[in-house]
Amino acid sequence: MRLLIAFAFISAACGGWIEDEALRLRTGGRVAAKPRRLTVNLDAEPKSRWSFLAKEPGFEDYRSKATGYLEKYIPASLLPIVNRIAESLEFAYYEDYAQEMQGLASALNLSVGEIVLINLVYQVEGIGTSCAKVNTTGPCPSKQQGPGLCSALVANGPNAGDAVWQGRNLDWDLDASLLEYVVEVDYQRGGKTAFTGVQVAGMIGILHGVYGGKFSVQLNARDRGGSVVENLLEEILLGGKTPTHVMRKAMETAKDFDHFELFLLSEHLANPAYFVVAGAQHGQGGILTRSRHGGHAWRLGEPQAMDPHGLNPQPDWFRLQTNYDPWTAVPAYDNRRQPGVANAADFCSKGVDEDCVTKVMTAWPTKNHHTDVTSVMCPRTGFMSTVVWQHSPAAETMVV
């Protein structure tokens, strides 16, 4: 009975694309695949850390596919700004990452400017494309368009010894030419993995990742990622950092969860973002809402001080985040929040583990026709399971 009531509530509250059976079937038709796994040696000189990609099996066509993708989706009007960034890498990026980008360009037979674009693609890919394709908060009122965003869940059980788990959906609708290059990267020191990140090959930063015994993190877009031109100028003129790079740098440098959270809340960003974090200890986790220069945290077990009207009620033991400020109402055309909250409260009510988090993240509409990657992480153990949702030609023909 509880499930029926929740389903009726969700259906009435959401509407639009969420009720489109063809889109739901299309989503179910995508094929699960495991990503490639790579290893990067952080003890090596930065310029040589990615040199192995020059001979990595499966990367023979990377250059042609990457350049084709950039020509298709990146407006020519942005190229002069990107070239300026390429000329001043060590100001726009952390010094060692700037050196990595130079080495990566050589390994993949690309220009430094092209590597810069790949590292910015999460921020600029949507410029000039339709609302249905763009990774944006809208407006996309048509029921056939829907999201193109991300969802996150961080949760722990009621007992003090219960681990914190994190679920991550990357709803990018990434072009198939780059989807095959979504990779898990083991970043190692002393021959042992320190942390694992998920990214698109060619990126220096991570889209999400986990450090066993310490923490995990993911990036969700905020405010459509901000103004693209303003973001690029923030990097060139003011030294704002790309959020994917900031997450990796936090993984590399933070000594503990508190330091990790503080770094993510305070580092100067090129564009607004949400960082969703979890720690190795019970109760460590929450949503970090970031502007370029500051941030606000809504942690597990804490009230939402910025939501006095109760627009986003959630139990103390989990936080679910999509792409809207957690103290505001979501738009009617993209209400993934309420179904996600209802599913988390139902599926994980008897305990939080890999199975229940996976069930939440793969339930419609949290997993939808734009979802490219689903990961489940546990920072206490360093566990991460990642699925890349490959396009199925048969499923794509379901929507007319």
PDB file of C-alpha atoms in Angstrom, residues 53-343:
ATOM      1  CA  LEU A  53      48.148   6.174 -23.726  1.00  0.00           C
ATOM      2  CA  ALA A  54      50.254   6.537 -26.874  1.00  0.00           C
ATOM      3  CA  LYS A  55      50.376   2.728 -27.050  1.00  0.00           C
ATOM      4  CA  GLU A  56      47.215   1.835 -25.112  1.00  0.00           C
ATOM      5  CA  PRO A  57      45.054  -0.744 -26.944  1.00  0.00           C
ATOM      6  CA  GLY A  58      41.727   0.705 -28.034  1.00  0.00           C
ATOM      7  CA  PHE A  59      43.005   4.262 -28.414  1.00  0.00           C
ATOM      8  CA  GLU A  60      44.022   3.991 -32.068  1.00  0.00           C
ATOM      9  CA  ASP A  61      40.984   6.032 -33.196  1.00  0.00           C
ATOM     10  CA  TYR A  62      40.838   8.356 -30.218  1.00  0.00           C
ATOM     11  CA  ARG A  63      42.274  11.390 -32.006  1.00  0.00           C
ATOM     12  CA  SER A  64      39.855  11.281 -34.930  1.00  0.00           C
ATOM     13  CA  LYS A  65      36.838  10.706 -32.676  1.00  0.00           C
ATOM     14  CA  ALA A  66      37.816  13.394 -30.181  1.00  0.00           C
ATOM     15  CA  THR A  67      38.497  16.046 -32.819  1.00  0.00           C
ATOM     16  CA  GLY A  68      35.293  15.124 -34.640  1.00  0.00           C
ATOM     17  CA  TYR A  69      33.373  15.541 -31.399  1.00  0.00           C
ATOM     18  CA  LEU A  70      34.927  18.946 -30.708  1.00  0.00           C
ATOM     19  CA  GLU A  71      34.178  20.173 -34.229  1.00  0.00           C
ATOM     20  CA  LYS A  72      30.571  19.027 -33.870  1.00  0.00           C
ATOM     21  CA  TYR A  73      29.756  20.496 -30.468  1.00  0.00           C
ATOM     22  CA  ILE A  74      32.156  23.359 -29.676  1.00  0.00           C
ATOM     23  CA  PRO A  75      31.375  26.728 -31.331  1.00  0.00           C
ATOM     24  CA  ALA A  76      34.228  28.328 -33.251  1.00  0.00           C
ATOM     25  CA  SER A  77      33.580  31.565 -31.339  1.00  0.00           C
ATOM     26  CA  LEU A  78      35.057  29.989 -28.190  1.00  0.00           C
ATOM     27  CA  LEU A  79      38.345  28.987 -29.802  1.00  0.00           C
ATOM     28  CA  PRO A  80      40.195  32.316 -29.282  1.00  0.00           C
ATOM     29  CA  ILE A  81      39.424  32.153 -25.554  1.00  0.00           C
ATOM     30  CA  VAL A  82      40.513  28.515 -25.385  1.00  0.00           C
ATOM     31  CA  ASN A  83      43.766  29.376 -27.161  1.00  0.00           C
ATOM     32  CA  ARG A  84      44.416  32.042 -24.531  1.00  0.00           C
ATOM     33  CA  ILE A  85      43.972  29.421 -21.824  1.00  0.00           C
ATOM     34  CA  ALA A  86      46.350  27.078 -23.668  1.00  0.00           C
ATOM     35  CA  GLU A  87      48.968  29.840 -23.720  1.00  0.00           C
ATOM     36  CA  SER A  88      48.716  30.350 -19.950  1.00  0.00           C
ATOM     37  CA  LEU A  89      48.108  26.804 -18.697  1.00  0.00           C
ATOM     38  CA  GLU A  90      49.975  27.179 -15.433  1.00  0.00           C
ATOM     39  CA  PHE A  91      47.860  30.160 -14.408  1.00  0.00           C
ATOM     40  CA  ALA A  92      44.530  28.651 -15.399  1.00  0.00           C
ATOM     41  CA  TYR A  93      45.298  25.216 -13.901  1.00  0.00           C
ATOM     42  CA  TYR A  94      47.235  23.696 -11.038  1.00  0.00           C
ATOM     43  CA  GLU A  95      50.882  23.601 -12.099  1.00  0.00           C
ATOM     44  CA  ASP A  96      51.243  19.816 -12.138  1.00  0.00           C
ATOM     45  CA  TYR A  97      47.938  19.416 -14.003  1.00  0.00           C
ATOM     46  CA  ALA A  98      49.090  21.932 -16.615  1.00  0.00           C
ATOM     47  CA  GLN A  99      52.159  19.764 -17.149  1.00  0.00           C
ATOM     48  CA  GLU A 100      49.993  16.640 -17.331  1.00  0.00           C
ATOM     49  CA  MET A 101      47.879  18.297 -20.026  1.00  0.00           C
ATOM     50  CA  GLN A 102      50.980  19.011 -22.100  1.00  0.00           C
ATOM     51  CA  GLY A 103      52.102  15.399 -21.802  1.00  0.00           C
ATOM     52  CA  LEU A 104      48.608  14.125 -22.529  1.00  0.00           C
ATOM     53  CA  ALA A 105      48.425  16.193 -25.708  1.00  0.00           C
ATOM     54  CA  SER A 106      51.642  14.578 -26.890  1.00  0.00           C
ATOM     55  CA  ALA A 107      50.501  11.051 -25.986  1.00  0.00           C
ATOM     56  CA  LEU A 108      47.174  11.423 -27.827  1.00  0.00           C
ATOM     57  CA  ASN A 109      48.598  13.382 -30.783  1.00  0.00           C
ATOM     58  CA  LEU A 110      46.385  16.385 -30.036  1.00  0.00           C
ATOM     59  CA  SER A 111      47.129  20.077 -29.629  1.00  0.00           C
ATOM     60  CA  VAL A 112      47.235  21.564 -26.144  1.00  0.00           C
ATOM     61  CA  GLY A 113      44.190  23.641 -27.115  1.00  0.00           C
ATOM     62  CA  GLU A 114      42.254  20.468 -27.948  1.00  0.00           C
ATOM     63  CA  ILE A 115      43.192  18.961 -24.582  1.00  0.00           C
ATOM     64  CA  VAL A 116      42.012  22.173 -22.896  1.00  0.00           C
ATOM     65  CA  LEU A 117      38.659  21.806 -24.675  1.00  0.00           C
ATOM     66  CA  ILE A 118      38.286  18.175 -23.588  1.00  0.00           C
ATOM     67  CA  ASN A 119      38.929  19.266 -20.006  1.00  0.00           C
ATOM     68  CA  LEU A 120      36.244  21.939 -20.373  1.00  0.00           C
ATOM     69  CA  VAL A 121      33.745  19.823 -22.290  1.00  0.00           C
ATOM     70  CA  TYR A 122      31.446  19.278 -19.300  1.00  0.00           C
ATOM     71  CA  GLN A 123      31.099  23.068 -19.086  1.00  0.00           C
ATOM     72  CA  VAL A 124      30.917  24.086 -22.748  1.00  0.00           C
ATOM     73  CA  GLU A 125      29.598  21.085 -24.699  1.00  0.00           C
ATOM     74  CA  GLY A 126      26.007  22.286 -24.756  1.00  0.00           C
ATOM     75  CA  ILE A 127      26.614  25.657 -26.409  1.00  0.00           C
ATOM     76  CA  GLY A 128      24.861  25.758 -29.754  1.00  0.00           C
ATOM     77  CA  THR A 129      22.977  22.481 -29.286  1.00  0.00           C
ATOM     78  CA  SER A 130      19.297  21.889 -28.678  1.00  0.00           C
ATOM     79  CA  CYS A 131      17.775  21.945 -25.220  1.00  0.00           C
ATOM     80  CA  ALA A 132      17.102  18.224 -25.537  1.00  0.00           C
ATOM     81  CA  LYS A 133      20.830  17.478 -25.887  1.00  0.00           C
ATOM     82  CA  VAL A 134      22.355  20.077 -23.588  1.00  0.00           C
ATOM     83  CA  ASN A 135      23.488  19.312 -20.036  1.00  0.00           C
ATOM     84  CA  THR A 136      21.380  22.088 -18.584  1.00  0.00           C
ATOM     85  CA  THR A 137      18.694  22.866 -16.061  1.00  0.00           C
ATOM     86  CA  GLY A 138      16.327  23.925 -18.827  1.00  0.00           C
ATOM     87  CA  PRO A 139      13.880  25.203 -19.633  1.00  0.00           C
ATOM     88  CA  CYS A 140      12.899  22.021 -21.457  1.00  0.00           C
ATOM     89  CA  PRO A 141       9.130  21.836 -21.058  1.00  0.00           C
ATOM     90  CA  SER A 142       8.504  19.233 -23.756  1.00  0.00           C
ATOM     91  CA  LYS A 143       7.795  15.797 -22.293  1.00  0.00           C
ATOM     92  CA  GLN A 144      10.113  14.293 -24.929  1.00  0.00           C
ATOM     93  CA  GLN A 145      13.090  16.313 -23.775  1.00  0.00           C
ATOM     94  CA  GLY A 146      13.423  15.896 -20.043  1.00  0.00           C
ATOM     95  CA  PRO A 147      16.692  16.245 -18.145  1.00  0.00           C
ATOM     96  CA  GLY A 148      20.314  15.951 -19.200  1.00  0.00           C
ATOM     97  CA  LEU A 149      21.710  16.431 -15.763  1.00  0.00           C
ATOM     98  CA  CYS A 150      22.864  14.342 -12.777  1.00  0.00           C
ATOM     99  CA  SER A 151      21.535  12.684  -9.638  1.00  0.00           C
ATOM    100  CA  ALA A 152      23.274  11.857  -6.367  1.00  0.00           C
ATOM    101  CA  LEU A 153      22.453   9.921  -3.216  1.00  0.00           C
ATOM    102  CA  VAL A 154      24.512   9.823  -0.025  1.00  0.00           C
ATOM    103  CA  ALA A 155      23.084   7.702   2.784  1.00  0.00           C
ATOM    104  CA  ASN A 156      23.863   5.696   5.901  1.00  0.00           C
ATOM    105  CA  GLY A 157      21.887   3.420   8.172  1.00  0.00           C
ATOM    106  CA  PRO A 158      20.647   4.226  11.697  1.00  0.00           C
ATOM    107  CA  ASN A 159      23.440   2.497  13.627  1.00  0.00           C
ATOM    108  CA  ALA A 160      26.692   4.209  14.578  1.00  0.00           C
ATOM    109  CA  GLY A 161      28.717   1.496  12.866  1.00  0.00           C
ATOM    110  CA  ASP A 162      26.888   1.700   9.534  1.00  0.00           C
ATOM    111  CA  ALA A 163      28.916   2.737   6.496  1.00  0.00           C
ATOM    112  CA  VAL A 164      28.046   5.689   4.281  1.00  0.00           C
ATOM    113  CA  TRP A 165      27.224   4.848   0.666  1.00  0.00           C
ATOM    114  CA  GLN A 166      27.061   7.114  -2.364  1.00  0.00           C
ATOM    115  CA  GLY A 167      25.173   6.649  -5.631  1.00  0.00           C
ATOM    116  CA  ARG A 168      25.947   8.656  -8.738  1.00  0.00           C
ATOM    117  CA  ASN A 169      24.189   9.026 -12.097  1.00  0.00           C
ATOM    118  CA  LEU A 170      25.889  11.053 -14.819  1.00  0.00           C
ATOM    119  CA  ASP A 171      23.050  12.212 -17.064  1.00  0.00           C
ATOM    120  CA  TRP A 172      25.155  13.817 -19.767  1.00  0.00           C
ATOM    121  CA  ASP A 173      23.777  12.253 -22.951  1.00  0.00           C
ATOM    122  CA  LEU A 174      27.380  12.038 -24.081  1.00  0.00           C
ATOM    123  CA  ASP A 175      27.973  11.475 -27.775  1.00  0.00           C
ATOM    124  CA  ALA A 176      28.749   7.830 -28.594  1.00  0.00           C
ATOM    125  CA  SER A 177      32.147   8.861 -29.999  1.00  0.00           C
ATOM    126  CA  LEU A 178      33.330   9.707 -26.465  1.00  0.00           C
ATOM    127  CA  LEU A 179      31.103   7.384 -24.438  1.00  0.00           C
ATOM    128  CA  GLU A 180      33.418   4.482 -25.269  1.00  0.00           C
ATOM    129  CA  TYR A 181      36.267   6.441 -23.648  1.00  0.00           C
ATOM    130  CA  VAL A 182      34.662   6.756 -20.221  1.00  0.00           C
ATOM    131  CA  VAL A 183      37.324   5.231 -17.963  1.00  0.00           C
ATOM    132  CA  GLU A 184      38.010   4.301 -14.361  1.00  0.00           C
ATOM    133  CA  VAL A 185      41.479   5.495 -13.390  1.00  0.00           C
ATOM    134  CA  ASP A 186      43.430   4.098 -10.447  1.00  0.00           C
ATOM    135  CA  TYR A 187      45.720   6.881  -9.204  1.00  0.00           C
ATOM    136  CA  GLN A 188      48.640   5.187  -7.477  1.00  0.00           C
ATOM    137  CA  ARG A 189      51.474   6.101  -5.129  1.00  0.00           C
ATOM    138  CA  GLY A 190      54.186   3.656  -4.209  1.00  0.00           C
ATOM    139  CA  GLY A 191      52.624   1.054  -6.485  1.00  0.00           C
ATOM    140  CA  LYS A 192      49.321   1.085  -4.564  1.00  0.00           C
ATOM    141  CA  THR A 193      46.026   2.705  -5.503  1.00  0.00           C
ATOM    142  CA  ALA A 194      45.338   5.858  -3.495  1.00  0.00           C
ATOM    143  CA  PHE A 195      41.987   6.660  -5.115  1.00  0.00           C
ATOM    144  CA  THR A 196      39.927   5.811  -8.189  1.00  0.00           C
ATOM    145  CA  GLY A 197      38.277   8.386 -10.431  1.00  0.00           C
ATOM    146  CA  VAL A 198      35.802   8.165 -13.302  1.00  0.00           C
ATOM    147  CA  GLN A 199      36.415  10.515 -16.225  1.00  0.00           C
ATOM    148  CA  VAL A 200      36.509  10.754 -19.987  1.00  0.00           C
ATOM    149  CA  ALA A 201      39.950   9.916 -21.384  1.00  0.00           C
ATOM    150  CA  GLY A 202      41.643  13.210 -22.178  1.00  0.00           C
ATOM    151  CA  MET A 203      40.402  14.797 -18.967  1.00  0.00           C
ATOM    152  CA  ILE A 204      42.835  15.461 -16.140  1.00  0.00           C
ATOM    153  CA  GLY A 205      40.098  15.977 -13.573  1.00  0.00           C
ATOM    154  CA  ILE A 206      37.538  13.462 -12.354  1.00  0.00           C
ATOM    155  CA  LEU A 207      33.739  13.455 -12.620  1.00  0.00           C
ATOM    156  CA  HIS A 208      33.483  11.394  -9.436  1.00  0.00           C
ATOM    157  CA  GLY A 209      35.728   9.196  -7.362  1.00  0.00           C
ATOM    158  CA  VAL A 210      36.445   7.350  -4.129  1.00  0.00           C
ATOM    159  CA  TYR A 211      39.432   7.155  -1.769  1.00  0.00           C
ATOM    160  CA  GLY A 212      39.248   4.042   0.404  1.00  0.00           C
ATOM    161  CA  GLY A 213      39.187   4.801   4.120  1.00  0.00           C
ATOM    162  CA  LYS A 214      38.662   8.527   3.501  1.00  0.00           C
ATOM    163  CA  PHE A 215      36.004   9.981   1.203  1.00  0.00           C
ATOM    164  CA  SER A 216      34.092  10.050  -2.079  1.00  0.00           C
ATOM    165  CA  VAL A 217      32.772  12.887  -4.238  1.00  0.00           C
ATOM    166  CA  GLN A 218      30.839  13.672  -7.385  1.00  0.00           C
ATOM    167  CA  LEU A 219      30.067  16.766  -9.464  1.00  0.00           C
ATOM    168  CA  ASN A 220      26.540  17.902 -10.362  1.00  0.00           C
ATOM    169  CA  ALA A 221      25.923  20.910 -12.613  1.00  0.00           C
ATOM    170  CA  ARG A 222      24.476  24.038 -10.972  1.00  0.00           C
ATOM    171  CA  ASP A 223      22.780  26.942 -12.748  1.00  0.00           C
ATOM    172  CA  ARG A 224      23.433  25.293 -16.146  1.00  0.00           C
ATOM    173  CA  GLY A 225      27.108  25.352 -15.190  1.00  0.00           C
ATOM    174  CA  GLY A 226      27.022  29.157 -15.284  1.00  0.00           C
ATOM    175  CA  SER A 227      27.802  31.401 -18.245  1.00  0.00           C
ATOM    176  CA  VAL A 228      30.369  29.658 -20.449  1.00  0.00           C
ATOM    177  CA  VAL A 229      32.171  32.849 -21.451  1.00  0.00           C
ATOM    178  CA  GLU A 230      32.233  34.077 -17.851  1.00  0.00           C
ATOM    179  CA  ASN A 231      33.607  30.706 -16.728  1.00  0.00           C
ATOM    180  CA  LEU A 232      36.416  30.816 -19.272  1.00  0.00           C
ATOM    181  CA  LEU A 233      37.286  34.418 -18.417  1.00  0.00           C
ATOM    182  CA  GLU A 234      37.273  33.459 -14.729  1.00  0.00           C
ATOM    183  CA  GLU A 235      40.001  30.930 -15.544  1.00  0.00           C
ATOM    184  CA  ILE A 236      42.043  33.257 -17.770  1.00  0.00           C
ATOM    185  CA  LEU A 237      41.853  36.432 -15.689  1.00  0.00           C
ATOM    186  CA  LEU A 238      41.184  35.359 -12.117  1.00  0.00           C
ATOM    187  CA  GLY A 239      42.564  31.852 -11.772  1.00  0.00           C
ATOM    188  CA  GLY A 240      39.286  30.070 -11.090  1.00  0.00           C
ATOM    189  CA  LYS A 241      39.707  26.300 -11.201  1.00  0.00           C
ATOM    190  CA  THR A 242      37.701  23.744 -13.165  1.00  0.00           C
ATOM    191  CA  PRO A 243      35.526  21.757 -10.684  1.00  0.00           C
ATOM    192  CA  THR A 244      36.686  18.384 -12.036  1.00  0.00           C
ATOM    193  CA  HIS A 245      40.295  19.406 -11.328  1.00  0.00           C
ATOM    194  CA  VAL A 246      39.370  20.654  -7.865  1.00  0.00           C
ATOM    195  CA  MET A 247      37.836  17.278  -6.989  1.00  0.00           C
ATOM    196  CA  ARG A 248      40.952  15.403  -8.052  1.00  0.00           C
ATOM    197  CA  LYS A 249      43.215  17.839  -6.196  1.00  0.00           C
ATOM    198  CA  ALA A 250      41.094  17.362  -3.065  1.00  0.00           C
ATOM    199  CA  MET A 251      41.517  13.599  -3.420  1.00  0.00           C
ATOM    200  CA  GLU A 252      45.287  13.993  -3.690  1.00  0.00           C
ATOM    201  CA  THR A 253      45.859  16.469  -0.866  1.00  0.00           C
ATOM    202  CA  ALA A 254      43.164  16.168   1.826  1.00  0.00           C
ATOM    203  CA  LYS A 255      44.304  14.410   4.990  1.00  0.00           C
ATOM    204  CA  ASP A 256      40.823  13.611   6.272  1.00  0.00           C
ATOM    205  CA  PHE A 257      37.137  14.190   5.538  1.00  0.00           C
ATOM    206  CA  ASP A 258      36.964  17.577   7.283  1.00  0.00           C
ATOM    207  CA  HIS A 259      39.914  18.879   5.276  1.00  0.00           C
ATOM    208  CA  PHE A 260      38.408  17.379   2.121  1.00  0.00           C
ATOM    209  CA  GLU A 261      35.065  19.128   2.654  1.00  0.00           C
ATOM    210  CA  LEU A 262      36.738  22.441   3.544  1.00  0.00           C
ATOM    211  CA  PHE A 263      38.859  22.367   0.382  1.00  0.00           C
ATOM    212  CA  LEU A 264      35.805  21.704  -1.797  1.00  0.00           C
ATOM    213  CA  LEU A 265      33.864  24.496  -0.062  1.00  0.00           C
ATOM    214  CA  SER A 266      36.587  27.121  -0.295  1.00  0.00           C
ATOM    215  CA  GLU A 267      38.641  26.605  -3.459  1.00  0.00           C
ATOM    216  CA  HIS A 268      38.118  29.301  -6.103  1.00  0.00           C
ATOM    217  CA  LEU A 269      35.961  27.785  -8.877  1.00  0.00           C
ATOM    218  CA  ALA A 270      35.589  28.857 -12.487  1.00  0.00           C
ATOM    219  CA  ASN A 271      31.873  28.034 -12.400  1.00  0.00           C
ATOM    220  CA  PRO A 272      29.073  27.180  -9.936  1.00  0.00           C
ATOM    221  CA  ALA A 273      28.658  23.512  -9.021  1.00  0.00           C
ATOM    222  CA  TYR A 274      27.338  20.999  -6.540  1.00  0.00           C
ATOM    223  CA  PHE A 275      29.806  18.668  -4.851  1.00  0.00           C
ATOM    224  CA  VAL A 276      28.116  15.694  -3.191  1.00  0.00           C
ATOM    225  CA  VAL A 277      30.437  14.080  -0.656  1.00  0.00           C
ATOM    226  CA  ALA A 278      30.634  11.082   1.657  1.00  0.00           C
ATOM    227  CA  GLY A 279      33.146  10.006   4.284  1.00  0.00           C
ATOM    228  CA  ALA A 280      34.422   6.805   5.844  1.00  0.00           C
ATOM    229  CA  GLN A 281      32.719   7.437   9.183  1.00  0.00           C
ATOM    230  CA  HIS A 282      29.015   7.221  10.020  1.00  0.00           C
ATOM    231  CA  GLY A 283      27.279  10.561   9.473  1.00  0.00           C
ATOM    232  CA  GLN A 284      29.925  12.005   7.152  1.00  0.00           C
ATOM    233  CA  GLY A 285      28.309  13.254   3.969  1.00  0.00           C
ATOM    234  CA  GLY A 286      26.162  15.909   2.390  1.00  0.00           C
ATOM    235  CA  ILE A 287      25.540  18.367  -0.433  1.00  0.00           C
ATOM    236  CA  LEU A 288      27.976  21.256  -0.975  1.00  0.00           C
ATOM    237  CA  THR A 289      26.348  24.045  -2.986  1.00  0.00           C
ATOM    238  CA  ARG A 290      29.116  26.123  -4.542  1.00  0.00           C
ATOM    239  CA  SER A 291      29.340  29.563  -6.074  1.00  0.00           C
ATOM    240  CA  ARG A 292      32.670  30.642  -7.525  1.00  0.00           C
ATOM    241  CA  HIS A 293      33.907  31.992  -4.185  1.00  0.00           C
ATOM    242  CA  GLY A 294      31.933  30.331  -1.408  1.00  0.00           C
ATOM    243  CA  GLY A 295      29.548  27.581  -0.485  1.00  0.00           C
ATOM    244  CA  HIS A 296      26.874  26.096   1.741  1.00  0.00           C
ATOM    245  CA  ALA A 297      26.757  22.579   3.193  1.00  0.00           C
ATOM    246  CA  TRP A 298      23.669  20.485   3.942  1.00  0.00           C
ATOM    247  CA  ARG A 299      25.040  17.519   5.837  1.00  0.00           C
ATOM    248  CA  LEU A 300      23.562  14.239   6.983  1.00  0.00           C
ATOM    249  CA  GLY A 301      21.705  14.679  10.251  1.00  0.00           C
ATOM    250  CA  GLU A 302      21.522  18.472   9.969  1.00  0.00           C
ATOM    251  CA  PRO A 303      18.442  20.639   9.343  1.00  0.00           C
ATOM    252  CA  GLN A 304      18.309  22.679   6.142  1.00  0.00           C
ATOM    253  CA  ALA A 305      18.537  26.196   7.553  1.00  0.00           C
ATOM    254  CA  MET A 306      17.994  27.770   4.139  1.00  0.00           C
ATOM    255  CA  ASP A 307      14.679  25.946   3.571  1.00  0.00           C
ATOM    256  CA  PRO A 308      12.314  27.421   6.182  1.00  0.00           C
ATOM    257  CA  HIS A 309       9.259  26.578   4.066  1.00  0.00           C
ATOM    258  CA  GLY A 310      10.069  22.867   3.814  1.00  0.00           C
ATOM    259  CA  LEU A 311      10.322  22.791   0.018  1.00  0.00           C
ATOM    260  CA  ASN A 312      12.724  19.829   0.095  1.00  0.00           C
ATOM    261  CA  PRO A 313      11.945  17.556   3.066  1.00  0.00           C
ATOM    262  CA  GLN A 314      14.371  14.637   3.438  1.00  0.00           C
ATOM    263  CA  PRO A 315      15.086  12.237   6.323  1.00  0.00           C
ATOM    264  CA  ASP A 316      18.235  12.875   8.365  1.00  0.00           C
ATOM    265  CA  TRP A 317      19.889   9.667   7.147  1.00  0.00           C
ATOM    266  CA  PHE A 318      20.175  10.506   3.449  1.00  0.00           C
ATOM    267  CA  ARG A 319      20.597  13.401   1.061  1.00  0.00           C
ATOM    268  CA  LEU A 320      19.419  13.217  -2.539  1.00  0.00           C
ATOM    269  CA  GLN A 321      20.523  15.913  -4.978  1.00  0.00           C
ATOM    270  CA  THR A 322      19.756  16.649  -8.621  1.00  0.00           C
ATOM    271  CA  ASN A 323      20.606  20.012 -10.226  1.00  0.00           C
ATOM    272  CA  TYR A 324      18.674  22.590  -8.247  1.00  0.00           C
ATOM    273  CA  ASP A 325      19.513  24.341  -5.000  1.00  0.00           C
ATOM    274  CA  PRO A 326      18.365  22.022  -2.209  1.00  0.00           C
ATOM    275  CA  TRP A 327      16.427  24.808  -0.476  1.00  0.00           C
ATOM    276  CA  THR A 328      14.304  25.615  -3.558  1.00  0.00           C
ATOM    277  CA  ALA A 329      11.443  23.902  -5.360  1.00  0.00           C
ATOM    278  CA  VAL A 330      12.259  21.984  -8.532  1.00  0.00           C
ATOM    279  CA  PRO A 331      10.664  22.924 -11.873  1.00  0.00           C
ATOM    280  CA  ALA A 332       7.627  20.897 -12.869  1.00  0.00           C
ATOM    281  CA  TYR A 333       9.230  19.762 -16.123  1.00  0.00           C
ATOM    282  CA  ASP A 334      12.220  18.175 -14.330  1.00  0.00           C
ATOM    283  CA  ASN A 335      11.084  16.825 -10.990  1.00  0.00           C
ATOM    284  CA  ARG A 336      13.523  13.969 -10.463  1.00  0.00           C
ATOM    285  CA  ARG A 337      13.956  14.959  -6.823  1.00  0.00           C
ATOM    286  CA  GLN A 338      10.644  13.760  -5.371  1.00  0.00           C
ATOM    287  CA  PRO A 339      10.699  10.321  -7.058  1.00  0.00           C
ATOM    288  CA  GLY A 340      14.315   9.892  -5.955  1.00  0.00           C
ATOM    289  CA  VAL A 341      13.567  10.836  -2.352  1.00  0.00           C
ATOM    290  CA  ALA A 342      10.537   8.519  -2.274  1.00  0.00           C
ATOM    291  CA  ASN A 343      12.550   5.622  -3.715  1.00  0.00           C
TER     292      ASN A 343
END
